[in-house]
PDB file of C-alpha atoms in Angstrom:
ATOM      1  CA  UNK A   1     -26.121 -33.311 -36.157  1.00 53.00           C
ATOM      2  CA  UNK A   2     -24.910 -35.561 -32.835  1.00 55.00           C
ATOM      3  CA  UNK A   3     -23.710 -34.165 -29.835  1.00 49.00           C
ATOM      4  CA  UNK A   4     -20.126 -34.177 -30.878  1.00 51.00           C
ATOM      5  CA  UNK A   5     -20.605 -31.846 -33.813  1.00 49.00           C
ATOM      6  CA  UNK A   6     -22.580 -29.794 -32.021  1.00 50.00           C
ATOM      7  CA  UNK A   7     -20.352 -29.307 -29.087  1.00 42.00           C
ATOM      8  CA  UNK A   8     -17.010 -28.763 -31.353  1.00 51.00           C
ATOM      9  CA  UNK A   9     -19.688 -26.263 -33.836  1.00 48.00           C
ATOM     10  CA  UNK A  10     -20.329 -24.279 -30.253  1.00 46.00           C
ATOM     11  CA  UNK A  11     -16.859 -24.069 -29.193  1.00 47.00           C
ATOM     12  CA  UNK A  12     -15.986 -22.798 -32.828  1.00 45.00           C
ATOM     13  CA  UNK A  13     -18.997 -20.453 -32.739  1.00 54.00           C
ATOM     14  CA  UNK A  14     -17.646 -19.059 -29.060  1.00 47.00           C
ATOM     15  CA  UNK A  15     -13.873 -18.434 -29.858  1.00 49.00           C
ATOM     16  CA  UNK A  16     -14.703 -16.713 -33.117  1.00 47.00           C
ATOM     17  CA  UNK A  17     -16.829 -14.596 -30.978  1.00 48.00           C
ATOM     18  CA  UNK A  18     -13.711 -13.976 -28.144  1.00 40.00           C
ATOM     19  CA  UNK A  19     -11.431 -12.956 -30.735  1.00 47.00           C
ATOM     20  CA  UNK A  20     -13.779 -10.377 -31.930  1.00 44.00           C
ATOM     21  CA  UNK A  21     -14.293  -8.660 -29.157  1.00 40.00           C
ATOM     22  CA  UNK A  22     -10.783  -8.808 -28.166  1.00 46.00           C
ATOM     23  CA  UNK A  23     -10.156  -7.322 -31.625  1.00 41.00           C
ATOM     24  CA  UNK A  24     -13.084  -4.972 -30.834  1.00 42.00           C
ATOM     25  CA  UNK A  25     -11.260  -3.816 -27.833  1.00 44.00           C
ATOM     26  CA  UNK A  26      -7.610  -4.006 -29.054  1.00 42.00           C
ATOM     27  CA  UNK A  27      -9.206  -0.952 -31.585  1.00 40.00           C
ATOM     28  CA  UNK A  28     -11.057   0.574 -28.950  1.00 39.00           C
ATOM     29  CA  UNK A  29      -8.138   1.012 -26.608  1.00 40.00           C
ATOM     30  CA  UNK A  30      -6.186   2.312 -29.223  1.00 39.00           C
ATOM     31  CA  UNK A  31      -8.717   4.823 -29.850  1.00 39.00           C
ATOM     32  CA  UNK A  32      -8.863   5.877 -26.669  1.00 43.00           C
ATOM     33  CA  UNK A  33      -4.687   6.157 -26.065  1.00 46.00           C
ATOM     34  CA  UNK A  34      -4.688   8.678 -29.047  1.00 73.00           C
ATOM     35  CA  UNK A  35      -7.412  11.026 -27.395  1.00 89.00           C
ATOM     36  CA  UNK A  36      -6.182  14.738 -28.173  1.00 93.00           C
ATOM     37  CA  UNK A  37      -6.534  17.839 -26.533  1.00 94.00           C
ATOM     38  CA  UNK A  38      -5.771  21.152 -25.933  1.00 94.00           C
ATOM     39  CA  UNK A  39      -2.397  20.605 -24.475  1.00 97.00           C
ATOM     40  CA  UNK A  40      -2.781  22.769 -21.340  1.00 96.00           C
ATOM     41  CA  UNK A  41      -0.781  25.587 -20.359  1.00 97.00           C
ATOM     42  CA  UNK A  42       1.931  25.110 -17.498  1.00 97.00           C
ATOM     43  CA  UNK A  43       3.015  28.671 -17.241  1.00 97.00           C
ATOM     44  CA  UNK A  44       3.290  29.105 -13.572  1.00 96.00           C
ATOM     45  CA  UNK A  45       2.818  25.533 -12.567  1.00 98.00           C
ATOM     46  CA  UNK A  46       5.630  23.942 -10.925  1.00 98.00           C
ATOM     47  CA  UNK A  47       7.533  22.149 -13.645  1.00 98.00           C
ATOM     48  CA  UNK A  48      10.798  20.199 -13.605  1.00 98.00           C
ATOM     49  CA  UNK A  49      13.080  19.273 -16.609  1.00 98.00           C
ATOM     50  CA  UNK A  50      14.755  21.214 -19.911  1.00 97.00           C
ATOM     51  CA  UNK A  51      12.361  24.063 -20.305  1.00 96.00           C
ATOM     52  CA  UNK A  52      13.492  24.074 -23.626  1.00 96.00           C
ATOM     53  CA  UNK A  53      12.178  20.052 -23.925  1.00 98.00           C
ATOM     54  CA  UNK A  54      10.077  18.736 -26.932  1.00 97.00           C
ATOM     55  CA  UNK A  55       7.784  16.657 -24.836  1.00 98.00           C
ATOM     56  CA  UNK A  56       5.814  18.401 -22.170  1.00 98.00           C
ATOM     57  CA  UNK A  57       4.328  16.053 -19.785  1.00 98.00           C
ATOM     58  CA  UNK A  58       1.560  16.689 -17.602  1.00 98.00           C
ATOM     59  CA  UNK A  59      -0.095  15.131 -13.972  1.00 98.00           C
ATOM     60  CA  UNK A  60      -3.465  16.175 -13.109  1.00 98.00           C
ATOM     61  CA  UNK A  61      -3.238  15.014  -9.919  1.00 98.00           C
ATOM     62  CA  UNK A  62      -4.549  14.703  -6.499  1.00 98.00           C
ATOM     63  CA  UNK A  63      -2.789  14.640  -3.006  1.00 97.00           C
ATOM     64  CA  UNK A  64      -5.954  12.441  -1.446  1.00 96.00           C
ATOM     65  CA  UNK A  65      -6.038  10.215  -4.622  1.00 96.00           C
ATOM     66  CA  UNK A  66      -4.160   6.778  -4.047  1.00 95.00           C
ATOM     67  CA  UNK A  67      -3.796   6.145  -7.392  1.00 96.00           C
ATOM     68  CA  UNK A  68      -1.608   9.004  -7.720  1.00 97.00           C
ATOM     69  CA  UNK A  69       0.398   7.923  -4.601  1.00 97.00           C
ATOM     70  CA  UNK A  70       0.826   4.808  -6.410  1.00 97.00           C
ATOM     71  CA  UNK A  71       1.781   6.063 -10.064  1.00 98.00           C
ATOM     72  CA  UNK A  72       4.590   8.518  -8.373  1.00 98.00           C
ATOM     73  CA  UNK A  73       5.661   5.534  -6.731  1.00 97.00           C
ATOM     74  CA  UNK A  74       6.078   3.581  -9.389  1.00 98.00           C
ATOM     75  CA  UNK A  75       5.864   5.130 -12.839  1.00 98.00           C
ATOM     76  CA  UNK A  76       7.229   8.272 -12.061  1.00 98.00           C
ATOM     77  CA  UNK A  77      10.702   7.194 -10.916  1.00 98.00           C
ATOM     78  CA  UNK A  78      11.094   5.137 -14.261  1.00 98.00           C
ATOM     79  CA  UNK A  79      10.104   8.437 -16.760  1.00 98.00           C
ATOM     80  CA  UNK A  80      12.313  10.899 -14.749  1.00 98.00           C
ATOM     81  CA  UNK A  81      15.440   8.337 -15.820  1.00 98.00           C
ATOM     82  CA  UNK A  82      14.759   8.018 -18.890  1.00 98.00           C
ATOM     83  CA  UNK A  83      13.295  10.798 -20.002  1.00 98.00           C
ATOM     84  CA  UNK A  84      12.947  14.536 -17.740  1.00 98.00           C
ATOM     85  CA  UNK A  85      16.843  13.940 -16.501  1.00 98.00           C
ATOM     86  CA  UNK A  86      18.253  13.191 -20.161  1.00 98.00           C
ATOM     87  CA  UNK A  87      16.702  16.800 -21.181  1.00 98.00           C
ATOM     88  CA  UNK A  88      13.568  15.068 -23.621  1.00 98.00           C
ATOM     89  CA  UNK A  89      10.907  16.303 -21.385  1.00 98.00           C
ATOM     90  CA  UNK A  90       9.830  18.657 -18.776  1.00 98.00           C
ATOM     91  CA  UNK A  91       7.104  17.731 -16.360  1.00 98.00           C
ATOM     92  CA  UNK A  92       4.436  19.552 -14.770  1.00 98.00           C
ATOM     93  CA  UNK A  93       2.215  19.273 -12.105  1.00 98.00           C
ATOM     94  CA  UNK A  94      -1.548  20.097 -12.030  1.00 98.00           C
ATOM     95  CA  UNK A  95      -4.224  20.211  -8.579  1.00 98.00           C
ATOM     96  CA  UNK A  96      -7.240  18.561  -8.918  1.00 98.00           C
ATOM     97  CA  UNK A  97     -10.242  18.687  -6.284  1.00 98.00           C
ATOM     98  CA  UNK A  98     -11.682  15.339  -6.441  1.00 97.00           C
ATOM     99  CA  UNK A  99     -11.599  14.569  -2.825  1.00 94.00           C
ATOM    100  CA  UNK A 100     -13.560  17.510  -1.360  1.00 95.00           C
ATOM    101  CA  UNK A 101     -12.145  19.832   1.396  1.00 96.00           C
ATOM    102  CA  UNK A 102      -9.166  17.817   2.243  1.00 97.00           C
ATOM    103  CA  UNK A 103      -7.820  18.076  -1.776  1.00 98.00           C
ATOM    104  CA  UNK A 104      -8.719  22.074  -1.422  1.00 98.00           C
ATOM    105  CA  UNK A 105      -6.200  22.060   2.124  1.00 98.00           C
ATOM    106  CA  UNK A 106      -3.358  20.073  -0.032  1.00 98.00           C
ATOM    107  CA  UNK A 107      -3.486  22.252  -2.984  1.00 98.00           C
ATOM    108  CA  UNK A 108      -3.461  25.839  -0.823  1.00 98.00           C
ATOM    109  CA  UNK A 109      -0.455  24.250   0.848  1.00 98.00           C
ATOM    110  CA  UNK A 110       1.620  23.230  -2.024  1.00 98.00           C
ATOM    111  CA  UNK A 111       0.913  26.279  -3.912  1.00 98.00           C
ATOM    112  CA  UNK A 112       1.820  28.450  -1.069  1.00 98.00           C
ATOM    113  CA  UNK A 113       5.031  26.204  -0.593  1.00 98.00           C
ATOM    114  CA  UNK A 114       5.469  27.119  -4.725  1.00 98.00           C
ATOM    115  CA  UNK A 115       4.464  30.808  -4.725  1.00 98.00           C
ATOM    116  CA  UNK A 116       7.151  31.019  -1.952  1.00 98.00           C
ATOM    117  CA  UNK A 117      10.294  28.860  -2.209  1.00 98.00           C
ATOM    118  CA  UNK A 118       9.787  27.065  -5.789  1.00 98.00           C
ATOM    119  CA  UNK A 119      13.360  25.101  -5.430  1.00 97.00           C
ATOM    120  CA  UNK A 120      11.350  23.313  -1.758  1.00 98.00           C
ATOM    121  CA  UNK A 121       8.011  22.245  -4.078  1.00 98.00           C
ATOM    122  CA  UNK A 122       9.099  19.005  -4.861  1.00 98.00           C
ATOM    123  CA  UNK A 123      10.225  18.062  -2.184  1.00 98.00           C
ATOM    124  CA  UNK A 124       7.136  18.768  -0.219  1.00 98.00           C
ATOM    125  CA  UNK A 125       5.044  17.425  -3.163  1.00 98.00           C
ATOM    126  CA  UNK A 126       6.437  13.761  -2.584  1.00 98.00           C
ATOM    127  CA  UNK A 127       6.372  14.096   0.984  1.00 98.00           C
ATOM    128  CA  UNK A 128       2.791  15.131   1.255  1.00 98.00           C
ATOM    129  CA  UNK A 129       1.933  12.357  -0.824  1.00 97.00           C
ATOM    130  CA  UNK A 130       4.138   9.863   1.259  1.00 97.00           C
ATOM    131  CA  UNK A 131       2.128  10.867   4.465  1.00 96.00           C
ATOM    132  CA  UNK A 132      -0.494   9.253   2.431  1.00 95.00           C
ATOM    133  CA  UNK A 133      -1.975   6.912   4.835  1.00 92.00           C
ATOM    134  CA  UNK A 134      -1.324   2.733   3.489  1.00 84.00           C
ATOM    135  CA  UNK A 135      -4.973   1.995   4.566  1.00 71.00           C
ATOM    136  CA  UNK A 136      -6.416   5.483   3.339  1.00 61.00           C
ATOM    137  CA  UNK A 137     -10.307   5.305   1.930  1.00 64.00           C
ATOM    138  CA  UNK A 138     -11.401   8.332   0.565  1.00 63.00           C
ATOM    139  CA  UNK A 139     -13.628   8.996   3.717  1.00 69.00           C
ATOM    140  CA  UNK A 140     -10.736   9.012   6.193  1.00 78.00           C
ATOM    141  CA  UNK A 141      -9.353  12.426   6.864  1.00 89.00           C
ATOM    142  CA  UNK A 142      -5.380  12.351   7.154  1.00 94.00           C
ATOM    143  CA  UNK A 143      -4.993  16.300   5.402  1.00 97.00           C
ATOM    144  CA  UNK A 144      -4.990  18.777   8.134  1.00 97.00           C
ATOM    145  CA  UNK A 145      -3.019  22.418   8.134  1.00 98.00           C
ATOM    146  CA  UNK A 146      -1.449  21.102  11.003  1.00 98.00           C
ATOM    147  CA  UNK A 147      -0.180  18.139   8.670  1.00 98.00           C
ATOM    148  CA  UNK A 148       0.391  19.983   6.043  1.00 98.00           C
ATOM    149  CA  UNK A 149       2.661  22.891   8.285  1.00 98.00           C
ATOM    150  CA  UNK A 150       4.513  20.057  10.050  1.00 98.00           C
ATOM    151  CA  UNK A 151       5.546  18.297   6.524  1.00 98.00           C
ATOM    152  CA  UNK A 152       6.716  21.911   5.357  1.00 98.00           C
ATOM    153  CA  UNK A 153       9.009  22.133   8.151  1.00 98.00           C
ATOM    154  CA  UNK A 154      10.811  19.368   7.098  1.00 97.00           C
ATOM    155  CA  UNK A 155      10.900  19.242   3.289  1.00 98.00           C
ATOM    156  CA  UNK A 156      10.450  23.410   2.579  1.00 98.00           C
ATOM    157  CA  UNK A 157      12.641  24.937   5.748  1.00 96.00           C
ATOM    158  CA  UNK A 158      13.024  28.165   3.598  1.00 97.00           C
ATOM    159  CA  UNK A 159       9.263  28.561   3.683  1.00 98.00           C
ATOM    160  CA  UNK A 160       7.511  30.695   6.039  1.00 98.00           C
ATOM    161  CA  UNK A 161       5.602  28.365   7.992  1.00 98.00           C
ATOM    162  CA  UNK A 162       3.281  31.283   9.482  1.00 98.00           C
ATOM    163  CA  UNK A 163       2.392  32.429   5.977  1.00 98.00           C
ATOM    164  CA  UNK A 164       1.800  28.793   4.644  1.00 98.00           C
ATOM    165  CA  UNK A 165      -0.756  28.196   7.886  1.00 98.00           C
ATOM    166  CA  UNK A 166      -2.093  31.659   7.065  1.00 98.00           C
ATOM    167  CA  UNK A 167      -2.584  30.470   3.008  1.00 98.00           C
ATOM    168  CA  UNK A 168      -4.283  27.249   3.816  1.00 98.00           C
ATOM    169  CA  UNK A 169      -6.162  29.126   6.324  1.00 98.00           C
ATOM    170  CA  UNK A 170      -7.452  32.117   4.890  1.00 98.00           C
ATOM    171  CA  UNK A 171      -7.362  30.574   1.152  1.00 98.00           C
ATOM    172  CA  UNK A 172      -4.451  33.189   0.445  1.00 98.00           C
ATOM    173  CA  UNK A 173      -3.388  31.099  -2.509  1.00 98.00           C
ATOM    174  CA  UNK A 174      -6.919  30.379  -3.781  1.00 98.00           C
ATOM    175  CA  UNK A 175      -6.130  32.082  -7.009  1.00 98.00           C
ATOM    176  CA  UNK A 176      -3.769  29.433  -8.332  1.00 98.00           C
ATOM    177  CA  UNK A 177      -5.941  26.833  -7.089  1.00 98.00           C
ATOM    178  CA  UNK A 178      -8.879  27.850  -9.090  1.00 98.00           C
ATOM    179  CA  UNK A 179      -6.390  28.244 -12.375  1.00 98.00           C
ATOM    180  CA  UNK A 180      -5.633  24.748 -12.020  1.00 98.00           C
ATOM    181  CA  UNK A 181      -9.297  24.151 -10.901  1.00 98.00           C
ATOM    182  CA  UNK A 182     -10.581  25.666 -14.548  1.00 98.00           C
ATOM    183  CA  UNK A 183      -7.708  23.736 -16.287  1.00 98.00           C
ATOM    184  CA  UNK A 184      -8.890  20.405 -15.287  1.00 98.00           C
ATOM    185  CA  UNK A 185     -12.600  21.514 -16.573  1.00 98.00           C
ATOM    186  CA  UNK A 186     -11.132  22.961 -20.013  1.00 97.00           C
ATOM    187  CA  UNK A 187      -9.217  19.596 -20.342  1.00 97.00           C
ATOM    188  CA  UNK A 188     -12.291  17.295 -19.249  1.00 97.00           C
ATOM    189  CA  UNK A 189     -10.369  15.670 -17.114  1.00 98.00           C
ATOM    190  CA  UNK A 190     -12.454  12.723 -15.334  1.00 97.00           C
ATOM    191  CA  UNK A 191      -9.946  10.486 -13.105  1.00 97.00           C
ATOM    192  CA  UNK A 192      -6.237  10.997 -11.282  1.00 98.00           C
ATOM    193  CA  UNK A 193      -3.883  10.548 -12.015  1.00 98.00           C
ATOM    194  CA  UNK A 194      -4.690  12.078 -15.409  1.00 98.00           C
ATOM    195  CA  UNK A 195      -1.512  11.827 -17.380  1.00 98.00           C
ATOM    196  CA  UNK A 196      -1.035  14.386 -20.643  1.00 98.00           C
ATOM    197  CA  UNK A 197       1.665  14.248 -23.190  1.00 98.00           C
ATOM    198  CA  UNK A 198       1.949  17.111 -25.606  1.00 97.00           C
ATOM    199  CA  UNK A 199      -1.743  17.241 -26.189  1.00 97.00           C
ATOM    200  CA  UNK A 200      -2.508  13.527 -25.651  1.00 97.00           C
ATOM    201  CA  UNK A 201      -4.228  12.193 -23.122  1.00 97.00           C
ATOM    202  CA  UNK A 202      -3.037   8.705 -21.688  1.00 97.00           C
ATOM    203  CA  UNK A 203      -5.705   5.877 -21.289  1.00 96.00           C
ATOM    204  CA  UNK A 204      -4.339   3.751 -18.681  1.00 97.00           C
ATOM    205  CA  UNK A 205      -1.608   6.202 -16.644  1.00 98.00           C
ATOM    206  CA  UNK A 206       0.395   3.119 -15.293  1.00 98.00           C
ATOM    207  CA  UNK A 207       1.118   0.901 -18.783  1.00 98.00           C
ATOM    208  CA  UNK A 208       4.387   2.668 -19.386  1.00 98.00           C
ATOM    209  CA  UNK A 209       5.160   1.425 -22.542  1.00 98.00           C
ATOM    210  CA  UNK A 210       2.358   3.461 -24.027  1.00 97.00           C
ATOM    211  CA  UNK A 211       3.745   6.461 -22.055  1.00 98.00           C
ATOM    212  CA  UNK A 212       7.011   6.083 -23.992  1.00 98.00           C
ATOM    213  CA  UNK A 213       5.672   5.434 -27.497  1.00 97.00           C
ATOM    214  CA  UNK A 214       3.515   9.128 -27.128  1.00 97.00           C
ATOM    215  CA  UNK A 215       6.520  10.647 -25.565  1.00 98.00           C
ATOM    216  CA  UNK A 216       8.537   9.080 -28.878  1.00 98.00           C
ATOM    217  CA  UNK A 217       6.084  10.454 -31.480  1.00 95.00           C
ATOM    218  CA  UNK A 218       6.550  13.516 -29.785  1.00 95.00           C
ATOM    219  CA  UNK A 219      10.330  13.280 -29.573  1.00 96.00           C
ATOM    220  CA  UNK A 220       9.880  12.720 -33.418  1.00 93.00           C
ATOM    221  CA  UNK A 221       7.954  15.604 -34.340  1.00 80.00           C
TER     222      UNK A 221
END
């Protein structure tokens, strides 16, 4: 065999070799994007949308995680449009700890800010997550119950600002955080934003167009 054959034989040999691993993978990701569980349960958990909605969609989330910063920034916006404001789905938020002492301060605050004036959560939600320093690492510390108060004044005036300090404090909504805390064991969640659609857990939380084909099977059913 001369050089020639042998080259175009190798090339031959190495494309039929891409194309099965990209098949390989193709399967493996679909695998993974029709992972099922327990669909967790949001009673209590600050939820927006139809209550009477088909399609329950969930965030396991965390206010020090940047990838969650970044997938309420530019996922969310898109699937409240087209799918929480038309009445198809309700959507629910879940704290996870990930982050250590600073994630434990963020969730005492916004369930305090929930426990007392539900109507303010959101608002405070997206603004604690907008005080989400550009540059942040997970090792710098931004989350402080001064922070925390001083975003409250702002986005929850109807709160009491003395009982949120006193919450965050004195772990005063610890209770909440730990149901949320047992919910992200049960549901084996392993990375935030975790995203989970009537039982089924998204692979990749920021390809939308696999967000919408679960939410449509679910619509369906």
């Amino acid at each position: 065999m001369n050089n020639k054959k042998i080259v175009i034989f190798t090339l031959v040999i190495f494309a039929a070799i891409v194309a099965l691993v990209m098949v390989l993978n193709k399967g493996d990701k679909t695998t993974q994007e029709t992972v099922t569980v327990n669909h967790p349960s949001i009673e209590n958990q600050p939820t927006m949308g139809d209550s009477n909605a088909a399609v329950s969609i969930i965030e396991f989330g965390d206010y020090k995680c940047p990838s969650c910063k970044a997938w309420g920034e530019k996922i969310f916006p898109q699937l409240e449009k087209d799918f929480i404001e038309t009445g198809k789905a309700q959507f629910s938020f879940i704290n996870v700890l990930f982050h250590g002492q600073e994630s434990m301060l963020a969730s005492l605050a916004s369930e305090s800010v929930y426990k007392q004036d539900p109507e303010s959560f959101w608002d405070f939600h997206n603004a604690v997550f907008a005080a989400q320093p550009a540059s942040q690492n997970h090792d710098e510390q931004w989350v402080t119950t001064e922070k925390l108060v001083e975003i409250a004044k702002t986005h929850a005036p109807d709160v009491d600002l003395k009982q949120l300090e006193e919450d965050i404090n004195t772990g005063g909504t610890i209770e909440e955080v730990k149901i949320d805390d047992q919910l992200v064991k049960d549901t084996n969640v392993q990375f935030t934003p975790t995203i989970v659609i009537n039982g089924v857990m998204v692979e990749d939380p920021f390809d939308y167009e696999a967000i919408v084909s679960i939410i449509d099977k679910g619509l369906e059913k």
